[in-house]
Amino acid sequence: MDRALKNINYKEETKELAVFAKALAHPTRIAILKHLDNQTCCFTGDLVEVFPLAQSTISQHLKELKNAGLIQGELKPPKIRYCINQQNWNKAKLLFERFFV
Amino acid sequence: MDRALKNINYKEETKELAVFAKALAHPTRIAILKHLDNQTCCFTGDLVEVFPLAQSTISQHLKELKNAGLIQGELKPPKIRYCINQQNWNKAKLLFERFFV
DNA sequence: ATTCCTTATCGCAAATGTACGATTGGTAGA
DNA sequence: TCTACCAATCGTACATTTGCGATAAGGAAT
């Protein structure tokens, strides 16, 4: 295993920024975040209606955003309410600011 | 062709942001940009010495950064001098700022 | 025209990303 | 306990990304 994402010792900040950037590297995920930010929060089902994508696809994008730490889910049976994770959002904001001189 | 990057009509701003984010979605490219920013400019060969990656790999990353518009190359025979594209850099900076509330 | 140095591109292999439909899982209420 | 609803996960297919070595391409100087 020495291909694809070779292990180089980058600074922690660099790696974190790359993770956040990767989460934003797809227009659907950016649109989801914008939507979440406007609505404060929303349910998965709402997004499935807003975007012309399968429920599984939306769910996958949400998973990636969650893995990157940008959103968090809250059980609100039988739905799940997703919100921006404000703490990590601020962290990402800071990292991007620091990066762009 | 209805897989991978399905054609949805996202706002221009959303798509542009995704392109910039994608360019930053790899730690090597972030590190290259940081290096460029510190040194103002540098040659491909310098980067090949700084990073433990093949010359072709570095060249590929440079190509992606160039395609995203974040850097530009200037002929300085027999080398090529890469610099930040300040105009697009500012554009990206603005888009990220606008995105992060 | 030829040679030399640097960088881009090609061809390949493996990993990851993106999308779908189908299935499973988890919670609240009947 | 059973059912119904919603969302996550599985399995699949294809595209893209990431890495390498090898080769081609470009410009300057001889």
Tab-separated table of N, CA, C and O in Angstrom, chain A:
chain	number	residue	atom	x	y	z
A	1	MET	N	0.840	-1.221	0.000
A	1	MET	CA	0.000	0.000	0.000
A	1	MET	C	0.867	1.260	0.000
A	1	MET	O	1.190	1.819	1.005
A	2	ASP	N	1.299	1.691	-1.143
A	2	ASP	CA	2.033	2.933	-1.167
A	2	ASP	C	1.478	3.869	-2.232
A	2	ASP	O	2.124	4.808	-2.643
A	3	ARG	N	0.268	3.610	-2.634
A	3	ARG	CA	-0.373	4.477	-3.621
A	3	ARG	C	-1.575	5.166	-3.010
A	3	ARG	O	-2.099	4.745	-2.006
A	4	ALA	N	-2.009	6.210	-3.634
A	4	ALA	CA	-3.196	6.934	-3.192
A	4	ALA	C	-3.114	7.340	-1.732
A	4	ALA	O	-3.268	6.516	-0.843
A	5	LEU	N	-2.866	8.623	-1.544
A	5	LEU	CA	-2.749	9.147	-0.189
A	5	LEU	C	-1.537	8.552	0.533
A	5	LEU	O	-1.661	7.868	1.537
A	6	LYS	N	-0.401	8.787	-0.046
A	6	LYS	CA	0.872	8.391	0.536
A	6	LYS	C	1.046	9.090	1.883
A	6	LYS	O	0.670	10.232	2.048
A	7	ASN	N	1.613	8.392	2.816
A	7	ASN	CA	1.719	8.935	4.160
A	7	ASN	C	2.907	9.870	4.335
A	7	ASN	O	4.013	9.445	4.607
A	8	ILE	N	2.625	11.128	4.216
A	8	ILE	CA	3.646	12.137	4.442
A	8	ILE	C	3.269	12.884	5.706
A	8	ILE	O	2.097	13.049	6.001
A	9	ASN	N	4.262	13.306	6.446
A	9	ASN	CA	3.973	13.976	7.709
A	9	ASN	C	3.640	15.448	7.536
A	9	ASN	O	4.475	16.311	7.769
A	10	TYR	N	2.412	15.709	7.179
A	10	TYR	CA	1.989	17.087	7.060
A	10	TYR	C	1.625	17.617	8.441
A	10	TYR	O	1.313	16.844	9.350
A	11	LYS	N	1.608	18.908	8.570
A	11	LYS	CA	1.212	19.511	9.835
A	11	LYS	C	-0.250	19.195	10.109
A	11	LYS	O	-1.055	19.030	9.192
A	12	GLU	N	-0.582	19.148	11.374
A	12	GLU	CA	-1.957	18.821	11.764
A	12	GLU	C	-2.946	19.776	11.104
A	12	GLU	O	-3.975	19.360	10.585
A	13	GLU	N	-2.585	21.029	11.119
A	13	GLU	CA	-3.453	22.050	10.553
A	13	GLU	C	-3.707	21.815	9.066
A	13	GLU	O	-4.833	21.982	8.576
A	14	THR	N	-2.668	21.404	8.371
A	14	THR	CA	-2.785	21.132	6.938
A	14	THR	C	-3.742	19.983	6.678
A	14	THR	O	-4.606	20.050	5.796
A	15	LYS	N	-3.588	18.931	7.493
A	15	LYS	CA	-4.457	17.766	7.300
A	15	LYS	C	-5.909	18.088	7.624
A	15	LYS	O	-6.835	17.664	6.925
A	16	GLU	N	-6.106	18.850	8.684
A	16	GLU	CA	-7.472	19.229	9.068
A	16	GLU	C	-8.134	20.076	7.985
A	16	GLU	O	-9.298	19.862	7.642
A	17	LEU	N	-7.366	21.006	7.472
A	17	LEU	CA	-7.910	21.862	6.415
A	17	LEU	C	-8.296	21.030	5.195
A	17	LEU	O	-9.351	21.246	4.586
A	18	ALA	N	-7.449	20.049	4.867
A	18	ALA	CA	-7.732	19.188	3.722
A	18	ALA	C	-9.029	18.409	3.932
A	18	ALA	O	-9.812	18.226	2.998
A	19	VAL	N	-9.257	17.969	5.156
A	19	VAL	CA	-10.481	17.221	5.462
A	19	VAL	C	-11.716	18.106	5.263
A	19	VAL	O	-12.693	17.696	4.643
A	20	PHE	N	-11.638	19.315	5.774
A	20	PHE	CA	-12.767	20.238	5.605
A	20	PHE	C	-12.975	20.577	4.135
A	20	PHE	O	-14.105	20.615	3.642
A	21	ALA	N	-11.868	20.822	3.432
A	21	ALA	CA	-11.968	21.158	2.014
A	21	ALA	C	-12.593	20.015	1.231
A	21	ALA	O	-13.428	20.224	0.352
A	22	LYS	N	-12.214	18.797	1.600
A	22	LYS	CA	-12.750	17.625	0.918
A	22	LYS	C	-14.264	17.537	1.119
A	22	LYS	O	-15.003	17.178	0.210
A	23	ALA	N	-14.701	17.874	2.313
A	23	ALA	CA	-16.136	17.846	2.601
A	23	ALA	C	-16.875	18.865	1.737
A	23	ALA	O	-18.028	18.653	1.359
A	24	LEU	N	-16.203	19.954	1.411
A	24	LEU	CA	-16.830	21.011	0.612
A	24	LEU	C	-16.590	20.826	-0.882
A	24	LEU	O	-17.019	21.646	-1.687
A	25	ALA	N	-15.916	19.742	-1.246
A	25	ALA	CA	-15.486	19.562	-2.630
A	25	ALA	C	-16.579	19.029	-3.546
A	25	ALA	O	-16.295	18.503	-4.612
A	26	HIS	N	-17.809	19.136	-3.123
A	26	HIS	CA	-18.917	18.703	-3.983
A	26	HIS	C	-20.078	19.684	-3.830
A	26	HIS	O	-20.487	19.979	-2.712
A	27	PRO	N	-20.574	20.189	-4.967
A	27	PRO	CA	-21.611	21.218	-4.915
A	27	PRO	C	-22.837	20.824	-4.095
A	27	PRO	O	-23.422	21.680	-3.418
A	28	THR	N	-23.199	19.556	-4.129
A	28	THR	CA	-24.370	19.123	-3.352
A	28	THR	C	-24.130	19.341	-1.868
A	28	THR	O	-25.015	19.797	-1.138
A	29	ARG	N	-22.923	19.032	-1.407
A	29	ARG	CA	-22.647	19.191	0.019
A	29	ARG	C	-22.607	20.665	0.414
A	29	ARG	O	-23.052	21.035	1.500
A	30	ILE	N	-22.111	21.485	-0.482
A	30	ILE	CA	-22.127	22.921	-0.197
A	30	ILE	C	-23.567	23.405	-0.109
A	30	ILE	O	-23.942	24.137	0.807
A	31	ALA	N	-24.387	22.947	-1.054
A	31	ALA	CA	-25.795	23.357	-1.072
A	31	ALA	C	-26.514	22.869	0.185
A	31	ALA	O	-27.337	23.587	0.756
A	32	ILE	N	-26.191	21.662	0.615
A	32	ILE	CA	-26.801	21.134	1.841
A	32	ILE	C	-26.429	22.009	3.030
A	32	ILE	O	-27.279	22.372	3.844
A	33	LEU	N	-25.166	22.366	3.110
A	33	LEU	CA	-24.717	23.200	4.230
A	33	LEU	C	-25.373	24.577	4.197
A	33	LEU	O	-25.785	25.101	5.232
A	34	LYS	N	-25.480	25.134	3.001
A	34	LYS	CA	-26.165	26.431	2.874
A	34	LYS	C	-27.605	26.323	3.354
A	34	LYS	O	-28.101	27.183	4.077
A	35	HIS	N	-28.257	25.247	2.926
A	35	HIS	CA	-29.643	25.020	3.314
A	35	HIS	C	-29.757	24.895	4.830
A	35	HIS	O	-30.627	25.511	5.451
A	36	LEU	N	-28.863	24.107	5.388
A	36	LEU	CA	-28.865	23.909	6.843
A	36	LEU	C	-28.639	25.225	7.575
A	36	LEU	O	-29.258	25.498	8.607
A	37	ASP	N	-27.767	26.026	7.023
A	37	ASP	CA	-27.415	27.276	7.667
A	37	ASP	C	-28.596	28.257	7.636
A	37	ASP	O	-28.854	28.971	8.614
A	38	ASN	N	-29.317	28.233	6.508
A	38	ASN	CA	-30.487	29.114	6.411
A	38	ASN	C	-31.590	28.679	7.360
A	38	ASN	O	-32.199	29.488	8.042
A	39	GLN	N	-31.840	27.371	7.350
A	39	GLN	CA	-32.951	26.826	8.123
A	39	GLN	C	-32.555	26.537	9.571
A	39	GLN	O	-33.351	26.011	10.328
A	40	THR	N	-31.316	26.814	9.903
A	40	THR	CA	-30.753	26.452	11.188
A	40	THR	C	-30.563	24.938	11.275
A	40	THR	O	-29.488	24.463	11.564
A	41	CYS	N	-31.630	24.205	11.005
A	41	CYS	CA	-31.584	22.749	11.040
A	41	CYS	C	-32.600	22.221	10.031
A	41	CYS	O	-33.455	22.954	9.571
A	42	CYS	N	-32.497	20.942	9.712
A	42	CYS	CA	-33.562	20.322	8.921
A	42	CYS	C	-33.451	18.810	8.918
A	42	CYS	O	-32.441	18.244	9.336
A	43	PHE	N	-34.520	18.166	8.444
A	43	PHE	CA	-34.572	16.708	8.417
A	43	PHE	C	-34.056	16.179	7.089
A	43	PHE	O	-34.082	16.880	6.076
A	44	THR	N	-33.608	14.939	7.110
A	44	THR	CA	-33.106	14.306	5.896
A	44	THR	C	-34.157	14.354	4.795
A	44	THR	O	-33.858	14.672	3.649
A	45	GLY	N	-35.380	14.044	5.164
A	45	GLY	CA	-36.475	14.011	4.198
A	45	GLY	C	-36.663	15.334	3.479
A	45	GLY	O	-36.956	15.355	2.278
A	46	ASP	N	-36.481	16.423	4.182
A	46	ASP	CA	-36.598	17.742	3.552
A	46	ASP	C	-35.604	17.875	2.410
A	46	ASP	O	-35.940	18.349	1.319
A	47	LEU	N	-34.382	17.433	2.674
A	47	LEU	CA	-33.320	17.539	1.674
A	47	LEU	C	-33.617	16.668	0.459
A	47	LEU	O	-33.352	17.050	-0.677
A	48	VAL	N	-34.189	15.482	0.720
A	48	VAL	CA	-34.514	14.578	-0.376
A	48	VAL	C	-35.526	15.234	-1.313
A	48	VAL	O	-35.514	14.998	-2.519
A	49	GLU	N	-36.375	16.093	-0.739
A	49	GLU	CA	-37.349	16.782	-1.594
A	49	GLU	C	-36.731	17.971	-2.320
A	49	GLU	O	-37.123	18.297	-3.434
A	50	VAL	N	-35.776	18.606	-1.680
A	50	VAL	CA	-35.143	19.777	-2.282
A	50	VAL	C	-34.226	19.382	-3.438
A	50	VAL	O	-34.210	20.024	-4.476
A	51	PHE	N	-33.482	18.300	-3.274
A	51	PHE	CA	-32.522	17.891	-4.295
A	51	PHE	C	-33.035	16.701	-5.098
A	51	PHE	O	-33.635	15.791	-4.529
A	52	PRO	N	-32.788	16.704	-6.413
A	52	PRO	CA	-33.229	15.596	-7.267
A	52	PRO	C	-32.277	14.416	-7.173
A	52	PRO	O	-31.702	13.999	-8.165
A	53	LEU	N	-32.121	13.901	-5.963
A	53	LEU	CA	-31.205	12.793	-5.734
A	53	LEU	C	-31.908	11.744	-4.885
A	53	LEU	O	-32.843	12.048	-4.147
A	54	ALA	N	-31.423	10.519	-4.987
A	54	ALA	CA	-32.027	9.424	-4.225
A	54	ALA	C	-31.789	9.633	-2.734
A	54	ALA	O	-30.832	10.304	-2.332
A	55	GLN	N	-32.655	9.036	-1.940
A	55	GLN	CA	-32.527	9.168	-0.487
A	55	GLN	C	-31.181	8.632	-0.013
A	55	GLN	O	-30.546	9.211	0.875
A	56	SER	N	-30.732	7.558	-0.627
A	56	SER	CA	-29.460	6.964	-0.208
A	56	SER	C	-28.278	7.877	-0.521
A	56	SER	O	-27.303	7.923	0.228
A	57	THR	N	-28.406	8.580	-1.614
A	57	THR	CA	-27.327	9.496	-2.008
A	57	THR	C	-27.221	10.664	-1.034
A	57	THR	O	-26.121	11.015	-0.582
A	58	ILE	N	-28.373	11.238	-0.707
A	58	ILE	CA	-28.393	12.329	0.275
A	58	ILE	C	-27.802	11.837	1.594
A	58	ILE	O	-26.983	12.518	2.225
A	59	SER	N	-28.205	10.655	1.980
A	59	SER	CA	-27.745	10.092	3.245
A	59	SER	C	-26.225	9.944	3.253
A	59	SER	O	-25.569	10.187	4.266
A	60	GLN	N	-25.690	9.576	2.107
A	60	GLN	CA	-24.247	9.407	1.991
A	60	GLN	C	-23.522	10.745	2.140
A	60	GLN	O	-22.495	10.839	2.818
A	61	HIS	N	-24.072	11.759	1.496
A	61	HIS	CA	-23.464	13.088	1.612
A	61	HIS	C	-23.513	13.581	3.062
A	61	HIS	O	-22.558	14.161	3.565
A	62	LEU	N	-24.632	13.317	3.711
A	62	LEU	CA	-24.769	13.715	5.112
A	62	LEU	C	-23.734	13.000	5.970
A	62	LEU	O	-23.144	13.576	6.886
A	63	LYS	N	-23.516	11.739	5.643
A	63	LYS	CA	-22.529	10.962	6.390
A	63	LYS	C	-21.144	11.590	6.278
A	63	LYS	O	-20.404	11.698	7.269
A	64	GLU	N	-20.786	12.008	5.065
A	64	GLU	CA	-19.465	12.607	4.864
A	64	GLU	C	-19.339	13.925	5.605
A	64	GLU	O	-18.286	14.224	6.186
A	65	LEU	N	-20.405	14.710	5.566
A	65	LEU	CA	-20.381	15.982	6.292
A	65	LEU	C	-20.265	15.741	7.790
A	65	LEU	O	-19.591	16.480	8.508
A	66	LYS	N	-20.934	14.666	8.227
A	66	LYS	CA	-20.881	14.330	9.648
A	66	LYS	C	-19.484	13.837	10.021
A	66	LYS	O	-18.935	14.220	11.059
A	67	ASN	N	-18.911	12.999	9.154
A	67	ASN	CA	-17.556	12.497	9.407
A	67	ASN	C	-16.533	13.635	9.457
A	67	ASN	O	-15.583	13.582	10.229
A	68	ALA	N	-16.736	14.622	8.618
A	68	ALA	CA	-15.829	15.767	8.624
A	68	ALA	C	-16.094	16.648	9.835
A	68	ALA	O	-15.298	17.526	10.150
A	69	GLY	N	-17.221	16.405	10.491
A	69	GLY	CA	-17.531	17.135	11.711
A	69	GLY	C	-18.324	18.410	11.508
A	69	GLY	O	-18.591	19.130	12.471
A	70	LEU	N	-18.722	18.661	10.264
A	70	LEU	CA	-19.387	19.935	9.991
A	70	LEU	C	-20.857	19.951	10.393
A	70	LEU	O	-21.445	21.012	10.577
A	71	ILE	N	-21.460	18.778	10.504
A	71	ILE	CA	-22.855	18.713	10.949
A	71	ILE	C	-23.013	17.652	12.031
A	71	ILE	O	-22.114	16.833	12.249
A	72	GLN	N	-24.160	17.681	12.673
A	72	GLN	CA	-24.456	16.657	13.662
A	72	GLN	C	-25.944	16.328	13.584
A	72	GLN	O	-26.753	17.164	13.209
A	73	GLY	N	-26.270	15.079	13.925
A	73	GLY	CA	-27.654	14.631	13.855
A	73	GLY	C	-28.253	14.458	15.237
A	73	GLY	O	-27.573	14.032	16.165
A	74	GLU	N	-29.537	14.785	15.325
A	74	GLU	CA	-30.232	14.674	16.599
A	74	GLU	C	-31.507	13.876	16.377
A	74	GLU	O	-32.270	14.160	15.446
A	75	LEU	N	-31.710	12.843	17.183
A	75	LEU	CA	-32.896	12.003	17.032
A	75	LEU	C	-34.151	12.772	17.402
A	75	LEU	O	-34.248	13.342	18.500
A	76	LYS	N	-35.114	12.714	16.479
A	76	LYS	CA	-36.373	13.439	16.659
A	76	LYS	C	-37.445	12.544	16.049
A	76	LYS	O	-38.070	12.907	15.056
A	77	PRO	N	-37.671	11.400	16.662
A	77	PRO	CA	-38.415	10.305	16.039
A	77	PRO	C	-39.732	10.735	15.424
A	77	PRO	O	-40.427	11.531	16.032
A	78	PRO	N	-40.045	10.121	14.275
A	78	PRO	CA	-39.217	9.122	13.586
A	78	PRO	C	-38.227	9.749	12.628
A	78	PRO	O	-37.775	9.083	11.720
A	79	LYS	N	-37.889	10.998	12.819
A	79	LYS	CA	-36.966	11.659	11.909
A	79	LYS	C	-35.623	11.912	12.590
A	79	LYS	O	-35.451	11.638	13.770
A	80	ILE	N	-34.707	12.440	11.810
A	80	ILE	CA	-33.427	12.863	12.374
A	80	ILE	C	-33.185	14.299	11.943
A	80	ILE	O	-33.312	14.628	10.763
A	81	ARG	N	-32.885	15.102	12.922
A	81	ARG	CA	-32.723	16.528	12.695
A	81	ARG	C	-31.238	16.841	12.596
A	81	ARG	O	-30.479	16.615	13.532
A	82	TYR	N	-30.835	17.364	11.433
A	82	TYR	CA	-29.433	17.710	11.242
A	82	TYR	C	-29.212	19.203	11.408
A	82	TYR	O	-30.000	20.018	10.925
A	83	CYS	N	-28.129	19.523	12.095
A	83	CYS	CA	-27.763	20.918	12.307
A	83	CYS	C	-26.275	21.094	12.033
A	83	CYS	O	-25.510	20.133	12.057
A	84	ILE	N	-25.910	22.324	11.801
A	84	ILE	CA	-24.488	22.663	11.711
A	84	ILE	C	-23.847	22.388	13.072
A	84	ILE	O	-24.425	22.680	14.103
A	85	ASN	N	-22.651	21.817	13.055
A	85	ASN	CA	-21.878	21.688	14.286
A	85	ASN	C	-21.084	22.985	14.436
A	85	ASN	O	-20.026	23.159	13.811
A	86	GLN	N	-21.616	23.852	15.249
A	86	GLN	CA	-21.082	25.213	15.297
A	86	GLN	C	-19.606	25.274	15.681
A	86	GLN	O	-18.839	26.060	15.142
A	87	GLN	N	-19.234	24.389	16.590
A	87	GLN	CA	-17.841	24.394	17.060
A	87	GLN	C	-16.860	24.097	15.920
A	87	GLN	O	-15.894	24.832	15.697
A	88	ASN	N	-17.148	22.997	15.194
A	88	ASN	CA	-16.258	22.636	14.095
A	88	ASN	C	-16.393	23.591	12.914
A	88	ASN	O	-15.440	23.810	12.167
A	89	TRP	N	-17.591	24.107	12.753
A	89	TRP	CA	-17.817	25.102	11.699
A	89	TRP	C	-16.888	26.299	11.927
A	89	TRP	O	-16.217	26.771	11.007
A	90	ASN	N	-16.825	26.736	13.164
A	90	ASN	CA	-15.948	27.854	13.498
A	90	ASN	C	-14.483	27.502	13.304
A	90	ASN	O	-13.686	28.319	12.863
A	91	LYS	N	-14.168	26.259	13.633
A	91	LYS	CA	-12.799	25.796	13.447
A	91	LYS	C	-12.419	25.827	11.966
A	91	LYS	O	-11.338	26.303	11.604
A	92	ALA	N	-13.330	25.331	11.132
A	92	ALA	CA	-13.084	25.333	9.690
A	92	ALA	C	-12.940	26.762	9.185
A	92	ALA	O	-12.012	27.084	8.434
A	93	LYS	N	-13.851	27.592	9.628
A	93	LYS	CA	-13.807	29.015	9.256
A	93	LYS	C	-12.444	29.621	9.598
A	93	LYS	O	-11.822	30.282	8.767
A	94	LEU	N	-11.987	29.319	10.798
A	94	LEU	CA	-10.698	29.839	11.254
A	94	LEU	C	-9.553	29.319	10.399
A	94	LEU	O	-8.657	30.075	9.989
A	95	LEU	N	-9.588	28.009	10.103
A	95	LEU	CA	-8.514	27.408	9.317
A	95	LEU	C	-8.456	28.013	7.920
A	95	LEU	O	-7.374	28.288	7.392
A	96	PHE	N	-9.615	28.216	7.315
A	96	PHE	CA	-9.634	28.808	5.976
A	96	PHE	C	-9.147	30.255	6.016
A	96	PHE	O	-8.384	30.693	5.159
A	97	GLU	N	-9.593	30.978	7.036
A	97	GLU	CA	-9.152	32.363	7.179
A	97	GLU	C	-7.636	32.435	7.310
A	97	GLU	O	-6.971	33.252	6.676
A	98	ARG	N	-7.112	31.560	8.180
A	98	ARG	CA	-5.683	31.553	8.426
A	98	ARG	C	-4.910	31.178	7.164
A	98	ARG	O	-3.801	31.630	6.936
A	99	PHE	N	-5.537	30.308	6.366
A	99	PHE	CA	-4.879	29.860	5.139
A	99	PHE	C	-4.823	30.979	4.104
A	99	PHE	O	-3.783	31.190	3.469
A	100	PHE	N	-5.938	31.685	3.964
A	100	PHE	CA	-6.005	32.728	2.936
A	100	PHE	C	-5.436	34.058	3.428
A	100	PHE	O	-6.103	35.070	3.400
A	101	VAL	N	-4.235	34.028	3.882
A	101	VAL	CA	-3.485	35.205	4.317
A	101	VAL	C	-4.324	36.227	5.081
A	101	VAL	O	-5.138	35.912	5.859
